[in-house]
Amino acid sequence: MNLERWNRQIEFILEADREKQIERQTHICGYSRREGDAEHAWHMALMAWLLQEYSNEPIDLAKTMVMILIHDLVEIDAGDTYAYDEAANRTKEEREKKAAERIFGLLPEDQKGKLKGLWEEFEACETPEAKFAHTMDNFQPMLLNDYNEGKDWTSHQVRVSQVLKRNERTGAGSLEIWEYMKQLLEKNVSDGKLIDDRQKEK
């Protein structure tokens, strides 16, 4: 055993445990509490396995699942940036790049290169795996929010135009899932859970 390599791997594993402490805005089913980043990633990975048949393109599932599992590790340093917080989103990229360098830098060089590369691939959203991972990243909170009667949308007075802008690339990973998501959106607009500001933009 290479002790230096082992020690760096263990250090990263223990550092990754801190992701369990990062709270997201989205609540778990039943609205009893907010979900954590690690729960979000686990749920996405499970969804990717279950829903892979709806990907627009064939994907390397193992690669996609690892990408999903590490995509929010940067939030250990950068914190969770709420999707509709315009001010926080202006500094998100800079904060997360700095976090990626530190966190993945704990690993041996070869593993740092692989995981940091997967994180960068996710962020770029150009490969079939990254596109499908992004679909899962957007679908998972929408499912929970719909199940919880739109409470996370109503509490933040979210407008449908904001949700549509956030989901501009969702269909690139799965047109079928995006069609289902649009049905959920329309239902929540009809139920008054989302502010329909689309007429104002025409």
PDB file of C-alpha atoms in Angstrom:
ATOM      1  CA  MET A   1       0.000   0.000   0.000  1.00  0.00           C
ATOM      2  CA  ASN A   2       1.203   3.481  -0.887  1.00  0.00           C
ATOM      3  CA  LEU A   3       0.538   5.259   2.417  1.00  0.00           C
ATOM      4  CA  GLU A   4       0.678   8.770   0.984  1.00  0.00           C
ATOM      5  CA  ARG A   5      -1.898   7.870  -1.662  1.00  0.00           C
ATOM      6  CA  TRP A   6      -4.077   6.082   0.910  1.00  0.00           C
ATOM      7  CA  ASN A   7      -3.960   9.014   3.313  1.00  0.00           C
ATOM      8  CA  ARG A   8      -5.004  11.475   0.597  1.00  0.00           C
ATOM      9  CA  GLN A   9      -7.897   9.228  -0.413  1.00  0.00           C
ATOM     10  CA  ILE A  10      -9.084   8.943   3.194  1.00  0.00           C
ATOM     11  CA  GLU A  11      -8.762  12.708   3.663  1.00  0.00           C
ATOM     12  CA  PHE A  12     -10.986  13.270   0.631  1.00  0.00           C
ATOM     13  CA  ILE A  13     -13.526  10.691   1.821  1.00  0.00           C
ATOM     14  CA  LEU A  14     -13.791  12.415   5.205  1.00  0.00           C
ATOM     15  CA  GLU A  15     -13.985  15.856   3.574  1.00  0.00           C
ATOM     16  CA  ALA A  16     -16.802  14.626   1.320  1.00  0.00           C
ATOM     17  CA  ASP A  17     -18.770  13.722   4.439  1.00  0.00           C
ATOM     18  CA  ARG A  18     -19.221  17.449   5.042  1.00  0.00           C
ATOM     19  CA  GLU A  19     -21.613  17.550   2.084  1.00  0.00           C
ATOM     20  CA  LYS A  20     -24.180  15.949   4.410  1.00  0.00           C
ATOM     21  CA  GLN A  21     -24.316  19.243   6.327  1.00  0.00           C
ATOM     22  CA  ILE A  22     -25.210  21.460   3.345  1.00  0.00           C
ATOM     23  CA  GLU A  23     -28.915  22.319   3.321  1.00  0.00           C
ATOM     24  CA  ARG A  24     -30.781  23.038   0.105  1.00  0.00           C
ATOM     25  CA  GLN A  25     -33.909  25.145  -0.320  1.00  0.00           C
ATOM     26  CA  THR A  26     -35.924  22.134  -1.490  1.00  0.00           C
ATOM     27  CA  HIS A  27     -37.871  20.186   1.126  1.00  0.00           C
ATOM     28  CA  ILE A  28     -38.149  16.401   1.289  1.00  0.00           C
ATOM     29  CA  CYS A  29     -41.487  14.689   0.569  1.00  0.00           C
ATOM     30  CA  GLY A  30     -43.931  15.741   3.252  1.00  0.00           C
ATOM     31  CA  TYR A  31     -42.224  19.130   3.766  1.00  0.00           C
ATOM     32  CA  SER A  32     -40.923  18.204   7.248  1.00  0.00           C
ATOM     33  CA  ARG A  33     -37.428  19.566   6.583  1.00  0.00           C
ATOM     34  CA  ARG A  34     -35.066  20.714   3.867  1.00  0.00           C
ATOM     35  CA  GLU A  35     -33.052  18.099   2.050  1.00  0.00           C
ATOM     36  CA  GLY A  36     -29.266  17.975   2.218  1.00  0.00           C
ATOM     37  CA  ASP A  37     -26.874  18.106  -0.715  1.00  0.00           C
ATOM     38  CA  ALA A  38     -25.791  14.499  -0.241  1.00  0.00           C
ATOM     39  CA  GLU A  39     -29.434  13.337  -0.197  1.00  0.00           C
ATOM     40  CA  HIS A  40     -30.058  15.284  -3.386  1.00  0.00           C
ATOM     41  CA  ALA A  41     -27.089  13.616  -5.115  1.00  0.00           C
ATOM     42  CA  TRP A  42     -28.106  10.125  -3.953  1.00  0.00           C
ATOM     43  CA  HIS A  43     -31.664  10.684  -5.155  1.00  0.00           C
ATOM     44  CA  MET A  44     -30.442  11.943  -8.543  1.00  0.00           C
ATOM     45  CA  ALA A  45     -28.147   8.929  -8.982  1.00  0.00           C
ATOM     46  CA  LEU A  46     -31.009   6.545  -8.263  1.00  0.00           C
ATOM     47  CA  MET A  47     -33.233   8.438 -10.706  1.00  0.00           C
ATOM     48  CA  ALA A  48     -30.533   8.282 -13.397  1.00  0.00           C
ATOM     49  CA  TRP A  49     -30.423   4.499 -13.136  1.00  0.00           C
ATOM     50  CA  LEU A  50     -34.200   4.207 -13.192  1.00  0.00           C
ATOM     51  CA  LEU A  51     -34.831   6.711 -15.979  1.00  0.00           C
ATOM     52  CA  GLN A  52     -31.818   6.170 -18.258  1.00  0.00           C
ATOM     53  CA  GLU A  53     -34.104   4.852 -21.017  1.00  0.00           C
ATOM     54  CA  TYR A  54     -35.494   8.383 -21.475  1.00  0.00           C
ATOM     55  CA  SER A  55     -32.127   9.958 -22.291  1.00  0.00           C
ATOM     56  CA  ASN A  56     -32.040  11.549 -25.730  1.00  0.00           C
ATOM     57  CA  GLU A  57     -28.744   9.792 -26.424  1.00  0.00           C
ATOM     58  CA  PRO A  58     -27.059   6.624 -25.141  1.00  0.00           C
ATOM     59  CA  ILE A  59     -25.069   7.349 -21.980  1.00  0.00           C
ATOM     60  CA  ASP A  60     -22.310   5.731 -19.968  1.00  0.00           C
ATOM     61  CA  LEU A  61     -24.404   5.177 -16.854  1.00  0.00           C
ATOM     62  CA  ALA A  62     -21.519   4.603 -14.435  1.00  0.00           C
ATOM     63  CA  LYS A  63     -19.874   7.838 -15.577  1.00  0.00           C
ATOM     64  CA  THR A  64     -23.166   9.703 -15.281  1.00  0.00           C
ATOM     65  CA  MET A  65     -23.791   8.418 -11.759  1.00  0.00           C
ATOM     66  CA  VAL A  66     -20.294   9.369 -10.538  1.00  0.00           C
ATOM     67  CA  MET A  67     -20.740  12.809 -12.133  1.00  0.00           C
ATOM     68  CA  ILE A  68     -24.010  13.192 -10.259  1.00  0.00           C
ATOM     69  CA  LEU A  69     -22.544  12.023  -6.948  1.00  0.00           C
ATOM     70  CA  ILE A  70     -19.719  14.587  -7.050  1.00  0.00           C
ATOM     71  CA  HIS A  71     -21.439  17.517  -8.800  1.00  0.00           C
ATOM     72  CA  ASP A  72     -22.294  19.409  -5.595  1.00  0.00           C
ATOM     73  CA  LEU A  73     -19.183  18.607  -3.523  1.00  0.00           C
ATOM     74  CA  VAL A  74     -17.990  22.153  -4.264  1.00  0.00           C
ATOM     75  CA  GLU A  75     -20.826  23.426  -2.089  1.00  0.00           C
ATOM     76  CA  ILE A  76     -18.852  22.273   0.965  1.00  0.00           C
ATOM     77  CA  ASP A  77     -16.927  25.531   0.469  1.00  0.00           C
ATOM     78  CA  ALA A  78     -19.185  27.531  -1.846  1.00  0.00           C
ATOM     79  CA  GLY A  79     -22.496  26.802  -0.101  1.00  0.00           C
ATOM     80  CA  ASP A  80     -25.782  26.032  -1.821  1.00  0.00           C
ATOM     81  CA  THR A  81     -26.747  28.820  -4.211  1.00  0.00           C
ATOM     82  CA  TYR A  82     -30.509  29.098  -4.493  1.00  0.00           C
ATOM     83  CA  ALA A  83     -31.542  28.796  -8.130  1.00  0.00           C
ATOM     84  CA  TYR A  84     -33.516  32.063  -8.089  1.00  0.00           C
ATOM     85  CA  ASP A  85     -31.098  34.207  -6.053  1.00  0.00           C
ATOM     86  CA  GLU A  86     -29.776  36.533  -8.761  1.00  0.00           C
ATOM     87  CA  ALA A  87     -27.112  38.204  -6.605  1.00  0.00           C
ATOM     88  CA  ALA A  88     -25.647  34.925  -5.331  1.00  0.00           C
ATOM     89  CA  ASN A  89     -25.663  33.413  -8.816  1.00  0.00           C
ATOM     90  CA  ARG A  90     -23.418  36.224 -10.087  1.00  0.00           C
ATOM     91  CA  THR A  91     -20.546  34.942  -7.894  1.00  0.00           C
ATOM     92  CA  LYS A  92     -21.408  31.233  -8.033  1.00  0.00           C
ATOM     93  CA  GLU A  93     -19.003  30.218 -10.801  1.00  0.00           C
ATOM     94  CA  GLU A  94     -15.987  31.883  -9.175  1.00  0.00           C
ATOM     95  CA  ARG A  95     -16.779  30.429  -5.725  1.00  0.00           C
ATOM     96  CA  GLU A  96     -17.323  26.930  -7.063  1.00  0.00           C
ATOM     97  CA  LYS A  97     -14.167  26.851  -9.226  1.00  0.00           C
ATOM     98  CA  LYS A  98     -12.084  27.820  -6.205  1.00  0.00           C
ATOM     99  CA  ALA A  99     -13.813  25.137  -4.128  1.00  0.00           C
ATOM    100  CA  ALA A 100     -13.248  22.493  -6.822  1.00  0.00           C
ATOM    101  CA  GLU A 101      -9.533  23.202  -6.860  1.00  0.00           C
ATOM    102  CA  ARG A 102      -9.225  22.789  -3.094  1.00  0.00           C
ATOM    103  CA  ILE A 103     -11.554  19.821  -2.583  1.00  0.00           C
ATOM    104  CA  PHE A 104     -10.493  17.681  -5.539  1.00  0.00           C
ATOM    105  CA  GLY A 105      -6.923  18.774  -4.833  1.00  0.00           C
ATOM    106  CA  LEU A 106      -6.982  16.619  -1.699  1.00  0.00           C
ATOM    107  CA  LEU A 107      -6.857  13.521  -3.920  1.00  0.00           C
ATOM    108  CA  PRO A 108      -3.871  11.855  -5.594  1.00  0.00           C
ATOM    109  CA  GLU A 109      -3.191  13.604  -8.901  1.00  0.00           C
ATOM    110  CA  ASP A 110      -4.715  10.918 -11.133  1.00  0.00           C
ATOM    111  CA  GLN A 111      -7.983  10.809  -9.174  1.00  0.00           C
ATOM    112  CA  LYS A 112      -8.050  14.587  -8.835  1.00  0.00           C
ATOM    113  CA  GLY A 113      -7.838  14.833 -12.624  1.00  0.00           C
ATOM    114  CA  LYS A 114     -10.660  12.344 -13.161  1.00  0.00           C
ATOM    115  CA  LEU A 115     -13.130  13.762 -10.627  1.00  0.00           C
ATOM    116  CA  LYS A 116     -12.373  17.425 -11.298  1.00  0.00           C
ATOM    117  CA  GLY A 117     -12.694  16.626 -15.001  1.00  0.00           C
ATOM    118  CA  LEU A 118     -16.125  15.056 -14.425  1.00  0.00           C
ATOM    119  CA  TRP A 119     -17.199  18.107 -12.418  1.00  0.00           C
ATOM    120  CA  GLU A 120     -16.054  20.412 -15.224  1.00  0.00           C
ATOM    121  CA  GLU A 121     -17.831  18.211 -17.765  1.00  0.00           C
ATOM    122  CA  PHE A 122     -21.046  18.490 -15.756  1.00  0.00           C
ATOM    123  CA  GLU A 123     -20.714  22.256 -15.593  1.00  0.00           C
ATOM    124  CA  ALA A 124     -20.102  22.548 -19.347  1.00  0.00           C
ATOM    125  CA  CYS A 125     -23.200  20.416 -20.084  1.00  0.00           C
ATOM    126  CA  GLU A 126     -22.054  19.368 -23.556  1.00  0.00           C
ATOM    127  CA  THR A 127     -21.749  15.554 -23.421  1.00  0.00           C
ATOM    128  CA  PRO A 128     -24.726  13.155 -23.347  1.00  0.00           C
ATOM    129  CA  GLU A 129     -23.837  12.207 -19.757  1.00  0.00           C
ATOM    130  CA  ALA A 130     -23.658  15.817 -18.570  1.00  0.00           C
ATOM    131  CA  LYS A 131     -26.898  16.733 -20.337  1.00  0.00           C
ATOM    132  CA  PHE A 132     -28.761  13.832 -18.729  1.00  0.00           C
ATOM    133  CA  ALA A 133     -27.221  14.610 -15.331  1.00  0.00           C
ATOM    134  CA  HIS A 134     -28.514  18.186 -15.651  1.00  0.00           C
ATOM    135  CA  THR A 135     -31.971  16.857 -16.487  1.00  0.00           C
ATOM    136  CA  MET A 136     -31.900  14.847 -13.251  1.00  0.00           C
ATOM    137  CA  ASP A 137     -30.612  17.898 -11.343  1.00  0.00           C
ATOM    138  CA  ASN A 138     -33.614  19.936 -12.484  1.00  0.00           C
ATOM    139  CA  PHE A 139     -36.229  17.188 -12.409  1.00  0.00           C
ATOM    140  CA  GLN A 140     -35.527  15.993  -8.857  1.00  0.00           C
ATOM    141  CA  PRO A 141     -36.375  19.264  -7.045  1.00  0.00           C
ATOM    142  CA  MET A 142     -39.355  19.880  -9.316  1.00  0.00           C
ATOM    143  CA  LEU A 143     -40.786  16.468  -8.415  1.00  0.00           C
ATOM    144  CA  LEU A 144     -40.374  17.176  -4.699  1.00  0.00           C
ATOM    145  CA  ASN A 145     -41.813  20.654  -5.036  1.00  0.00           C
ATOM    146  CA  ASP A 146     -44.852  19.368  -6.921  1.00  0.00           C
ATOM    147  CA  TYR A 147     -45.381  16.623  -4.315  1.00  0.00           C
ATOM    148  CA  ASN A 148     -45.218  19.281  -1.584  1.00  0.00           C
ATOM    149  CA  GLU A 149     -47.949  21.341  -3.276  1.00  0.00           C
ATOM    150  CA  GLY A 150     -45.532  23.955  -4.587  1.00  0.00           C
ATOM    151  CA  LYS A 151     -44.667  25.300  -1.139  1.00  0.00           C
ATOM    152  CA  ASP A 152     -41.035  26.038  -2.032  1.00  0.00           C
ATOM    153  CA  TRP A 153     -42.228  28.073  -5.001  1.00  0.00           C
ATOM    154  CA  THR A 154     -44.912  29.955  -3.089  1.00  0.00           C
ATOM    155  CA  SER A 155     -42.616  30.742  -0.139  1.00  0.00           C
ATOM    156  CA  HIS A 156     -40.167  32.452  -2.525  1.00  0.00           C
ATOM    157  CA  GLN A 157     -42.851  33.878  -4.851  1.00  0.00           C
ATOM    158  CA  VAL A 158     -41.258  32.159  -7.820  1.00  0.00           C
ATOM    159  CA  ARG A 159     -42.434  33.145 -11.302  1.00  0.00           C
ATOM    160  CA  VAL A 160     -42.928  30.619 -14.079  1.00  0.00           C
ATOM    161  CA  SER A 161     -40.510  32.589 -16.298  1.00  0.00           C
ATOM    162  CA  GLN A 162     -37.765  31.938 -13.720  1.00  0.00           C
ATOM    163  CA  VAL A 163     -38.417  28.199 -13.773  1.00  0.00           C
ATOM    164  CA  LEU A 164     -38.445  28.120 -17.570  1.00  0.00           C
ATOM    165  CA  LYS A 165     -35.157  30.033 -17.750  1.00  0.00           C
ATOM    166  CA  ARG A 166     -33.535  27.647 -15.266  1.00  0.00           C
ATOM    167  CA  ASN A 167     -34.702  24.733 -17.391  1.00  0.00           C
ATOM    168  CA  GLU A 168     -33.563  26.091 -20.765  1.00  0.00           C
ATOM    169  CA  ARG A 169     -31.246  23.088 -21.265  1.00  0.00           C
ATOM    170  CA  THR A 170     -33.303  20.394 -19.525  1.00  0.00           C
ATOM    171  CA  GLY A 171     -34.711  19.062 -22.791  1.00  0.00           C
ATOM    172  CA  ALA A 172     -31.176  18.564 -24.131  1.00  0.00           C
ATOM    173  CA  GLY A 173     -30.852  15.587 -21.794  1.00  0.00           C
ATOM    174  CA  SER A 174     -34.352  14.173 -22.194  1.00  0.00           C
ATOM    175  CA  LEU A 175     -37.171  15.608 -24.253  1.00  0.00           C
ATOM    176  CA  GLU A 176     -39.611  13.093 -22.772  1.00  0.00           C
ATOM    177  CA  ILE A 177     -38.819  14.053 -19.185  1.00  0.00           C
ATOM    178  CA  TRP A 178     -38.932  17.747 -20.066  1.00  0.00           C
ATOM    179  CA  GLU A 179     -42.413  17.303 -21.558  1.00  0.00           C
ATOM    180  CA  TYR A 180     -43.552  15.708 -18.297  1.00  0.00           C
ATOM    181  CA  MET A 181     -41.958  18.555 -16.312  1.00  0.00           C
ATOM    182  CA  LYS A 182     -43.829  21.132 -18.410  1.00  0.00           C
ATOM    183  CA  GLN A 183     -47.076  19.390 -17.492  1.00  0.00           C
ATOM    184  CA  LEU A 184     -46.141  19.693 -13.815  1.00  0.00           C
ATOM    185  CA  LEU A 185     -45.427  23.379 -14.303  1.00  0.00           C
ATOM    186  CA  GLU A 186     -48.757  24.045 -15.984  1.00  0.00           C
ATOM    187  CA  LYS A 187     -50.582  22.198 -13.215  1.00  0.00           C
ATOM    188  CA  ASN A 188     -48.863  24.331 -10.573  1.00  0.00           C
ATOM    189  CA  VAL A 189     -49.580  27.515 -12.511  1.00  0.00           C
ATOM    190  CA  SER A 190     -53.265  26.509 -12.671  1.00  0.00           C
ATOM    191  CA  ASP A 191     -53.228  25.789  -8.932  1.00  0.00           C
ATOM    192  CA  GLY A 192     -51.718  29.199  -8.167  1.00  0.00           C
ATOM    193  CA  LYS A 193     -48.441  27.774  -6.889  1.00  0.00           C
ATOM    194  CA  LEU A 194     -46.369  29.557  -9.524  1.00  0.00           C
ATOM    195  CA  ILE A 195     -46.817  33.178 -10.596  1.00  0.00           C
ATOM    196  CA  ASP A 196     -47.667  33.198 -14.287  1.00  0.00           C
ATOM    197  CA  ASP A 197     -45.843  36.224 -15.693  1.00  0.00           C
ATOM    198  CA  ARG A 198     -45.616  35.006 -19.274  1.00  0.00           C
ATOM    199  CA  GLN A 199     -48.261  37.442 -20.584  1.00  0.00           C
ATOM    200  CA  LYS A 200     -46.208  40.373 -19.292  1.00  0.00           C
ATOM    201  CA  GLU A 201     -43.245  39.285 -21.396  1.00  0.00           C
ATOM    202  CA  LYS A 202     -45.142  39.134 -24.698  1.00  0.00           C
TER     203      LYS A 202
END
